[in-house]
PDB file of C-alpha atoms in Angstrom:
ATOM      1  CA  MET A   1       0.021  -0.044  -0.152  1.00  0.00           C
ATOM      2  CA  LYS A   2       2.907   2.277   0.992  1.00  0.00           C
ATOM      3  CA  ASN A   3       4.334   1.746  -2.550  1.00  0.00           C
ATOM      4  CA  VAL A   4       0.714   2.373  -4.222  1.00  0.00           C
ATOM      5  CA  THR A   5       0.904   5.965  -1.996  1.00  0.00           C
ATOM      6  CA  ASP A   6       4.290   6.617  -2.604  1.00  0.00           C
ATOM      7  CA  SER A   7       3.735   6.888  -6.651  1.00  0.00           C
ATOM      8  CA  PHE A   8       0.710   8.964  -6.499  1.00  0.00           C
ATOM      9  CA  VAL A   9       3.265  11.447  -4.108  1.00  0.00           C
ATOM     10  CA  SER A  10       5.477  11.326  -7.187  1.00  0.00           C
ATOM     11  CA  PHE A  11       3.160  11.975  -9.594  1.00  0.00           C
ATOM     12  CA  GLY A  12       2.914  15.393  -7.956  1.00  0.00           C
ATOM     13  CA  TYR A  13       6.919  16.272  -8.448  1.00  0.00           C
ATOM     14  CA  TRP A  14       7.033  15.490 -12.316  1.00  0.00           C
ATOM     15  CA  PRO A  15       7.854  18.607 -14.056  1.00  0.00           C
ATOM     16  CA  SER A  16       4.956  19.689 -16.329  1.00  0.00           C
ATOM     17  CA  ALA A  17       5.037  18.791 -20.493  1.00  0.00           C
ATOM     18  CA  GLY A  18       4.471  22.310 -20.851  1.00  0.00           C
ATOM     19  CA  SER A  19       1.434  24.425 -20.336  1.00  0.00           C
ATOM     20  CA  PHE A  20      -1.765  23.249 -17.496  1.00  0.00           C
ATOM     21  CA  GLY A  21      -5.184  22.965 -19.674  1.00  0.00           C
ATOM     22  CA  PHE A  22      -7.888  20.533 -20.882  1.00  0.00           C
ATOM     23  CA  ASN A  23      -7.768  17.864 -23.531  1.00  0.00           C
ATOM     24  CA  THR A  24     -11.199  18.381 -25.279  1.00  0.00           C
ATOM     25  CA  ASP A  25     -10.043  14.939 -27.735  1.00  0.00           C
ATOM     26  CA  ILE A  26     -12.598  12.842 -26.629  1.00  0.00           C
ATOM     27  CA  LEU A  27     -11.734   9.965 -28.549  1.00  0.00           C
ATOM     28  CA  ALA A  28      -8.279  10.562 -27.599  1.00  0.00           C
ATOM     29  CA  THR A  29      -8.418  10.236 -23.822  1.00  0.00           C
ATOM     30  CA  ASN A  30     -11.296   8.648 -23.080  1.00  0.00           C
ATOM     31  CA  PRO A  31     -11.021   5.415 -24.787  1.00  0.00           C
ATOM     32  CA  ILE A  32      -7.506   5.030 -22.931  1.00  0.00           C
ATOM     33  CA  ASN A  33      -8.908   5.688 -19.477  1.00  0.00           C
ATOM     34  CA  LEU A  34     -12.131   3.100 -20.136  1.00  0.00           C
ATOM     35  CA  SER A  35      -9.592   0.870 -21.633  1.00  0.00           C
ATOM     36  CA  VAL A  36      -7.170   1.020 -19.061  1.00  0.00           C
ATOM     37  CA  VAL A  37     -10.070   1.095 -15.943  1.00  0.00           C
ATOM     38  CA  LEU A  38     -11.697  -2.391 -18.344  1.00  0.00           C
ATOM     39  CA  GLY A  39      -8.569  -3.846 -18.599  1.00  0.00           C
ATOM     40  CA  VAL A  40      -7.804  -3.494 -14.163  1.00  0.00           C
ATOM     41  CA  LEU A  41     -11.475  -4.211 -13.761  1.00  0.00           C
ATOM     42  CA  ILE A  42     -11.333  -7.347 -15.619  1.00  0.00           C
ATOM     43  CA  PHE A  43      -8.117  -8.402 -14.707  1.00  0.00           C
ATOM     44  CA  PHE A  44      -8.768  -8.188 -10.617  1.00  0.00           C
ATOM     45  CA  GLY A  45     -12.382  -8.598 -11.066  1.00  0.00           C
ATOM     46  CA  LYS A  46     -12.395 -11.013 -13.482  1.00  0.00           C
ATOM     47  CA  GLY A  47     -12.161 -14.318  -9.930  1.00  0.00           C
ATOM     48  CA  VAL A  48     -14.049 -12.724  -8.559  1.00  0.00           C
ATOM     49  CA  LEU A  49     -17.043 -12.311 -10.430  1.00  0.00           C
ATOM     50  CA  SER A  50     -16.560 -15.935 -11.990  1.00  0.00           C
ATOM     51  CA  ASP A  51     -16.380 -17.173  -7.713  1.00  0.00           C
ATOM     52  CA  LEU A  52     -19.463 -15.294  -7.395  1.00  0.00           C
ATOM     53  CA  LEU A  53     -21.226 -16.325 -10.694  1.00  0.00           C
ATOM     54  CA  ASP A  54     -20.211 -20.560  -9.928  1.00  0.00           C
ATOM     55  CA  ASN A  55     -21.199 -19.581  -5.942  1.00  0.00           C
ATOM     56  CA  ARG A  56     -24.460 -18.644  -7.377  1.00  0.00           C
ATOM     57  CA  LYS A  57     -24.611 -20.857 -10.057  1.00  0.00           C
ATOM     58  CA  GLN A  58     -24.272 -23.799  -7.437  1.00  0.00           C
ATOM     59  CA  ARG A  59     -26.920 -22.524  -4.761  1.00  0.00           C
ATOM     60  CA  ILE A  60     -29.511 -22.739  -7.789  1.00  0.00           C
ATOM     61  CA  LEU A  61     -27.979 -26.173  -8.669  1.00  0.00           C
ATOM     62  CA  ASN A  62     -28.646 -27.371  -5.009  1.00  0.00           C
ATOM     63  CA  THR A  63     -32.267 -24.958  -4.976  1.00  0.00           C
ATOM     64  CA  ILE A  64     -33.085 -27.436  -8.317  1.00  0.00           C
ATOM     65  CA  ARG A  65     -32.030 -30.664  -7.020  1.00  0.00           C
ATOM     66  CA  ASN A  66     -33.766 -29.927  -3.459  1.00  0.00           C
ATOM     67  CA  SER A  67     -36.937 -29.447  -6.082  1.00  0.00           C
ATOM     68  CA  GLU A  68     -36.573 -31.928  -7.237  1.00  0.00           C
ATOM     69  CA  GLU A  69     -36.021 -34.645  -4.784  1.00  0.00           C
ATOM     70  CA  LEU A  70     -39.434 -32.958  -2.547  1.00  0.00           C
ATOM     71  CA  ARG A  71     -41.006 -33.532  -5.443  1.00  0.00           C
ATOM     72  CA  ARG A  72     -40.607 -37.077  -5.573  1.00  0.00           C
ATOM     73  CA  GLY A  73     -41.177 -37.243  -2.091  1.00  0.00           C
ATOM     74  CA  ALA A  74     -44.157 -34.820  -2.569  1.00  0.00           C
ATOM     75  CA  ILE A  75     -45.815 -37.307  -5.987  1.00  0.00           C
ATOM     76  CA  GLU A  76     -44.719 -40.137  -3.970  1.00  0.00           C
ATOM     77  CA  GLN A  77     -46.285 -39.422  -0.766  1.00  0.00           C
ATOM     78  CA  LEU A  78     -49.178 -38.216  -3.079  1.00  0.00           C
ATOM     79  CA  GLU A  79     -49.086 -41.861  -4.916  1.00  0.00           C
ATOM     80  CA  LYS A  80     -49.139 -43.571  -1.528  1.00  0.00           C
ATOM     81  CA  ALA A  81     -52.320 -40.831   0.014  1.00  0.00           C
ATOM     82  CA  ARG A  82     -54.328 -42.081  -3.244  1.00  0.00           C
ATOM     83  CA  VAL A  83     -54.036 -45.576  -2.893  1.00  0.00           C
ATOM     84  CA  ARG A  84     -55.094 -45.178   1.523  1.00  0.00           C
ATOM     85  CA  LEU A  85     -57.920 -43.379  -0.130  1.00  0.00           C
ATOM     86  CA  TRP A  86     -58.820 -45.569  -2.646  1.00  0.00           C
ATOM     87  CA  LYS A  87     -58.731 -48.587   0.747  1.00  0.00           C
ATOM     88  CA  VAL A  88     -60.429 -46.232   2.806  1.00  0.00           C
ATOM     89  CA  GLU A  89     -63.198 -45.791  -0.128  1.00  0.00           C
ATOM     90  CA  MET A  90     -63.277 -48.880  -0.504  1.00  0.00           C
ATOM     91  CA  GLU A  91     -64.139 -50.181   3.380  1.00  0.00           C
ATOM     92  CA  ALA A  92     -66.706 -47.257   3.152  1.00  0.00           C
ATOM     93  CA  ASP A  93     -68.060 -48.788   0.514  1.00  0.00           C
ATOM     94  CA  GLN A  94     -68.467 -51.845   1.956  1.00  0.00           C
ATOM     95  CA  PHE A  95     -69.329 -51.079   5.563  1.00  0.00           C
ATOM     96  CA  ARG A  96     -72.118 -48.522   3.007  1.00  0.00           C
ATOM     97  CA  VAL A  97     -72.836 -51.791   1.900  1.00  0.00           C
ATOM     98  CA  ASN A  98     -73.462 -53.805   4.867  1.00  0.00           C
ATOM     99  CA  GLY A  99     -74.649 -51.343   6.760  1.00  0.00           C
ATOM    100  CA  TYR A 100     -77.573 -51.108   4.812  1.00  0.00           C
ATOM    101  CA  SER A 101     -77.949 -54.990   4.847  1.00  0.00           C
ATOM    102  CA  GLU A 102     -77.592 -55.293   8.580  1.00  0.00           C
ATOM    103  CA  ILE A 103     -80.395 -52.397   8.376  1.00  0.00           C
ATOM    104  CA  GLU A 104     -82.506 -54.164   6.452  1.00  0.00           C
ATOM    105  CA  ARG A 105     -82.477 -57.328   8.273  1.00  0.00           C
ATOM    106  CA  GLU A 106     -83.178 -55.400  11.729  1.00  0.00           C
ATOM    107  CA  LYS A 107     -85.835 -53.689   9.954  1.00  0.00           C
ATOM    108  CA  LEU A 108     -87.044 -57.365   8.965  1.00  0.00           C
ATOM    109  CA  ASN A 109     -86.897 -58.806  12.304  1.00  0.00           C
ATOM    110  CA  LEU A 110     -88.368 -55.930  13.911  1.00  0.00           C
ATOM    111  CA  ILE A 111     -91.161 -56.417  11.869  1.00  0.00           C
ATOM    112  CA  ASN A 112     -91.332 -60.142  12.061  1.00  0.00           C
ATOM    113  CA  SER A 113     -92.113 -59.589  16.152  1.00  0.00           C
ATOM    114  CA  THR A 114     -94.117 -56.537  15.857  1.00  0.00           C
ATOM    115  CA  SER A 115     -96.154 -58.519  14.136  1.00  0.00           C
ATOM    116  CA  LYS A 116     -95.917 -61.795  16.053  1.00  0.00           C
ATOM    117  CA  THR A 117     -96.431 -59.482  19.206  1.00  0.00           C
ATOM    118  CA  LEU A 118     -99.034 -57.581  17.601  1.00  0.00           C
ATOM    119  CA  GLU A 119    -101.290 -61.343  17.288  1.00  0.00           C
ATOM    120  CA  GLN A 120    -100.011 -62.222  20.393  1.00  0.00           C
ATOM    121  CA  LEU A 121    -101.809 -58.952  21.673  1.00  0.00           C
ATOM    122  CA  GLU A 122    -104.881 -60.049  19.443  1.00  0.00           C
ATOM    123  CA  ASN A 123    -105.325 -63.600  20.612  1.00  0.00           C
ATOM    124  CA  TYR A 124    -104.776 -61.880  24.200  1.00  0.00           C
ATOM    125  CA  LYS A 125    -108.037 -59.743  23.302  1.00  0.00           C
ATOM    126  CA  ASN A 126    -109.999 -62.326  21.771  1.00  0.00           C
ATOM    127  CA  GLU A 127    -109.617 -64.712  25.325  1.00  0.00           C
ATOM    128  CA  THR A 128    -109.963 -61.931  27.726  1.00  0.00           C
ATOM    129  CA  ILE A 129    -113.046 -60.821  25.306  1.00  0.00           C
ATOM    130  CA  TYR A 130    -114.338 -64.887  25.544  1.00  0.00           C
ATOM    131  CA  PHE A 131    -113.314 -65.009  29.401  1.00  0.00           C
ATOM    132  CA  GLU A 132    -115.914 -61.668  30.265  1.00  0.00           C
ATOM    133  CA  GLN A 133    -118.163 -62.738  28.230  1.00  0.00           C
ATOM    134  CA  GLN A 134    -118.638 -66.577  29.722  1.00  0.00           C
ATOM    135  CA  ARG A 135    -118.057 -64.549  32.879  1.00  0.00           C
ATOM    136  CA  ALA A 136    -120.877 -62.398  32.285  1.00  0.00           C
ATOM    137  CA  ILE A 137    -123.036 -65.637  31.062  1.00  0.00           C
ATOM    138  CA  ASN A 138    -122.142 -66.821  34.162  1.00  0.00           C
ATOM    139  CA  GLN A 139    -123.634 -64.159  36.356  1.00  0.00           C
ATOM    140  CA  VAL A 140    -126.371 -63.704  34.310  1.00  0.00           C
ATOM    141  CA  ARG A 141    -127.219 -67.424  34.492  1.00  0.00           C
ATOM    142  CA  GLN A 142    -126.458 -67.389  38.190  1.00  0.00           C
ATOM    143  CA  ARG A 143    -128.575 -64.275  38.510  1.00  0.00           C
ATOM    144  CA  VAL A 144    -131.733 -66.299  36.904  1.00  0.00           C
ATOM    145  CA  PHE A 145    -130.966 -68.618  39.195  1.00  0.00           C
ATOM    146  CA  GLN A 146    -131.004 -67.235  42.389  1.00  0.00           C
ATOM    147  CA  GLN A 147    -133.584 -65.228  41.158  1.00  0.00           C
ATOM    148  CA  ALA A 148    -136.048 -68.576  39.960  1.00  0.00           C
ATOM    149  CA  LEU A 149    -134.943 -70.127  43.167  1.00  0.00           C
ATOM    150  CA  GLN A 150    -136.565 -66.943  45.702  1.00  0.00           C
ATOM    151  CA  GLY A 151    -139.027 -67.050  43.380  1.00  0.00           C
ATOM    152  CA  ALA A 152    -139.653 -70.259  43.726  1.00  0.00           C
ATOM    153  CA  LEU A 153    -138.898 -70.558  47.473  1.00  0.00           C
ATOM    154  CA  GLY A 154    -141.591 -67.442  47.721  1.00  0.00           C
ATOM    155  CA  THR A 155    -143.911 -69.313  46.004  1.00  0.00           C
ATOM    156  CA  LEU A 156    -143.739 -72.585  48.307  1.00  0.00           C
ATOM    157  CA  THR A 157    -143.331 -70.382  50.759  1.00  0.00           C
ATOM    158  CA  SER A 158    -146.790 -69.373  50.404  1.00  0.00           C
ATOM    159  CA  CYS A 159    -148.932 -72.228  48.351  1.00  0.00           C
ATOM    160  CA  LEU A 160    -147.759 -74.810  50.804  1.00  0.00           C
ATOM    161  CA  ASN A 161    -148.960 -75.297  53.792  1.00  0.00           C
ATOM    162  CA  ASN A 162    -148.866 -77.927  56.716  1.00  0.00           C
ATOM    163  CA  GLU A 163    -150.902 -80.659  54.952  1.00  0.00           C
ATOM    164  CA  LEU A 164    -149.707 -80.118  51.538  1.00  0.00           C
ATOM    165  CA  HIS A 165    -145.987 -79.858  52.769  1.00  0.00           C
ATOM    166  CA  LEU A 166    -146.864 -84.022  54.514  1.00  0.00           C
ATOM    167  CA  ARG A 167    -148.398 -84.930  50.934  1.00  0.00           C
ATOM    168  CA  THR A 168    -145.721 -83.781  48.909  1.00  0.00           C
ATOM    169  CA  ILE A 169    -143.445 -85.582  51.747  1.00  0.00           C
ATOM    170  CA  SER A 170    -144.942 -88.800  51.348  1.00  0.00           C
ATOM    171  CA  ALA A 171    -145.701 -88.864  47.622  1.00  0.00           C
ATOM    172  CA  ASN A 172    -141.252 -88.447  47.308  1.00  0.00           C
ATOM    173  CA  ILE A 173    -141.065 -91.108  50.048  1.00  0.00           C
ATOM    174  CA  GLY A 174    -143.428 -93.237  48.024  1.00  0.00           C
ATOM    175  CA  MET A 175    -141.294 -92.955  44.975  1.00  0.00           C
ATOM    176  CA  PHE A 176    -138.431 -93.531  46.707  1.00  0.00           C
ATOM    177  CA  GLY A 177    -139.661 -96.717  47.934  1.00  0.00           C
ATOM    178  CA  ALA A 178    -140.926 -97.898  44.505  1.00  0.00           C
ATOM    179  CA  MET A 179    -137.326 -96.466  43.257  1.00  0.00           C
ATOM    180  CA  LYS A 180    -135.816 -99.430  45.667  1.00  0.00           C
ATOM    181  CA  GLU A 181    -138.585-101.755  44.953  1.00  0.00           C
ATOM    182  CA  ILE A 182    -137.555-101.424  41.352  1.00  0.00           C
ATOM    183  CA  THR A 183    -133.684-101.048  41.860  1.00  0.00           C
ATOM    184  CA  ASP A 184    -133.457-104.599  44.301  1.00  0.00           C
TER     185      ASP A 184
END
């Protein structure tokens, strides 16, 4: 660095070659300056620029490789998910079919058991009606019999006096005696 500074300081000691002024010849001065600057930039910047471009190229290639690997992994996962989805759909269809047939079977069982229960209830109802009719008939018979008995007892009591009573008893004894002779 000291040599570079010394070289610029030494320019100040150079004797001027003539007069001091502006060089207005654009073609003579600017292309030379530009070519020197470009040459220095190319010479020193070539390695740096090449390294920067190589690093950038490697990063891009690594990103592309990583993206390709991620894409392959995503495709594999997508295929696995599709296979799992297909299996689950098949199982769901099977459950649905089995569920519908099970529901139909249960429905038929329920209808059959309900119809049997209704038939049994109808039989119980008919038996109950028959029993109640028989009971009512028996009650009516009993009442008629009681009323007939009471009427007969009333008639007997009112019509029967001692003499009629004795004659009825002797007639019955005579009938029993005749029956006894027949059976002997």
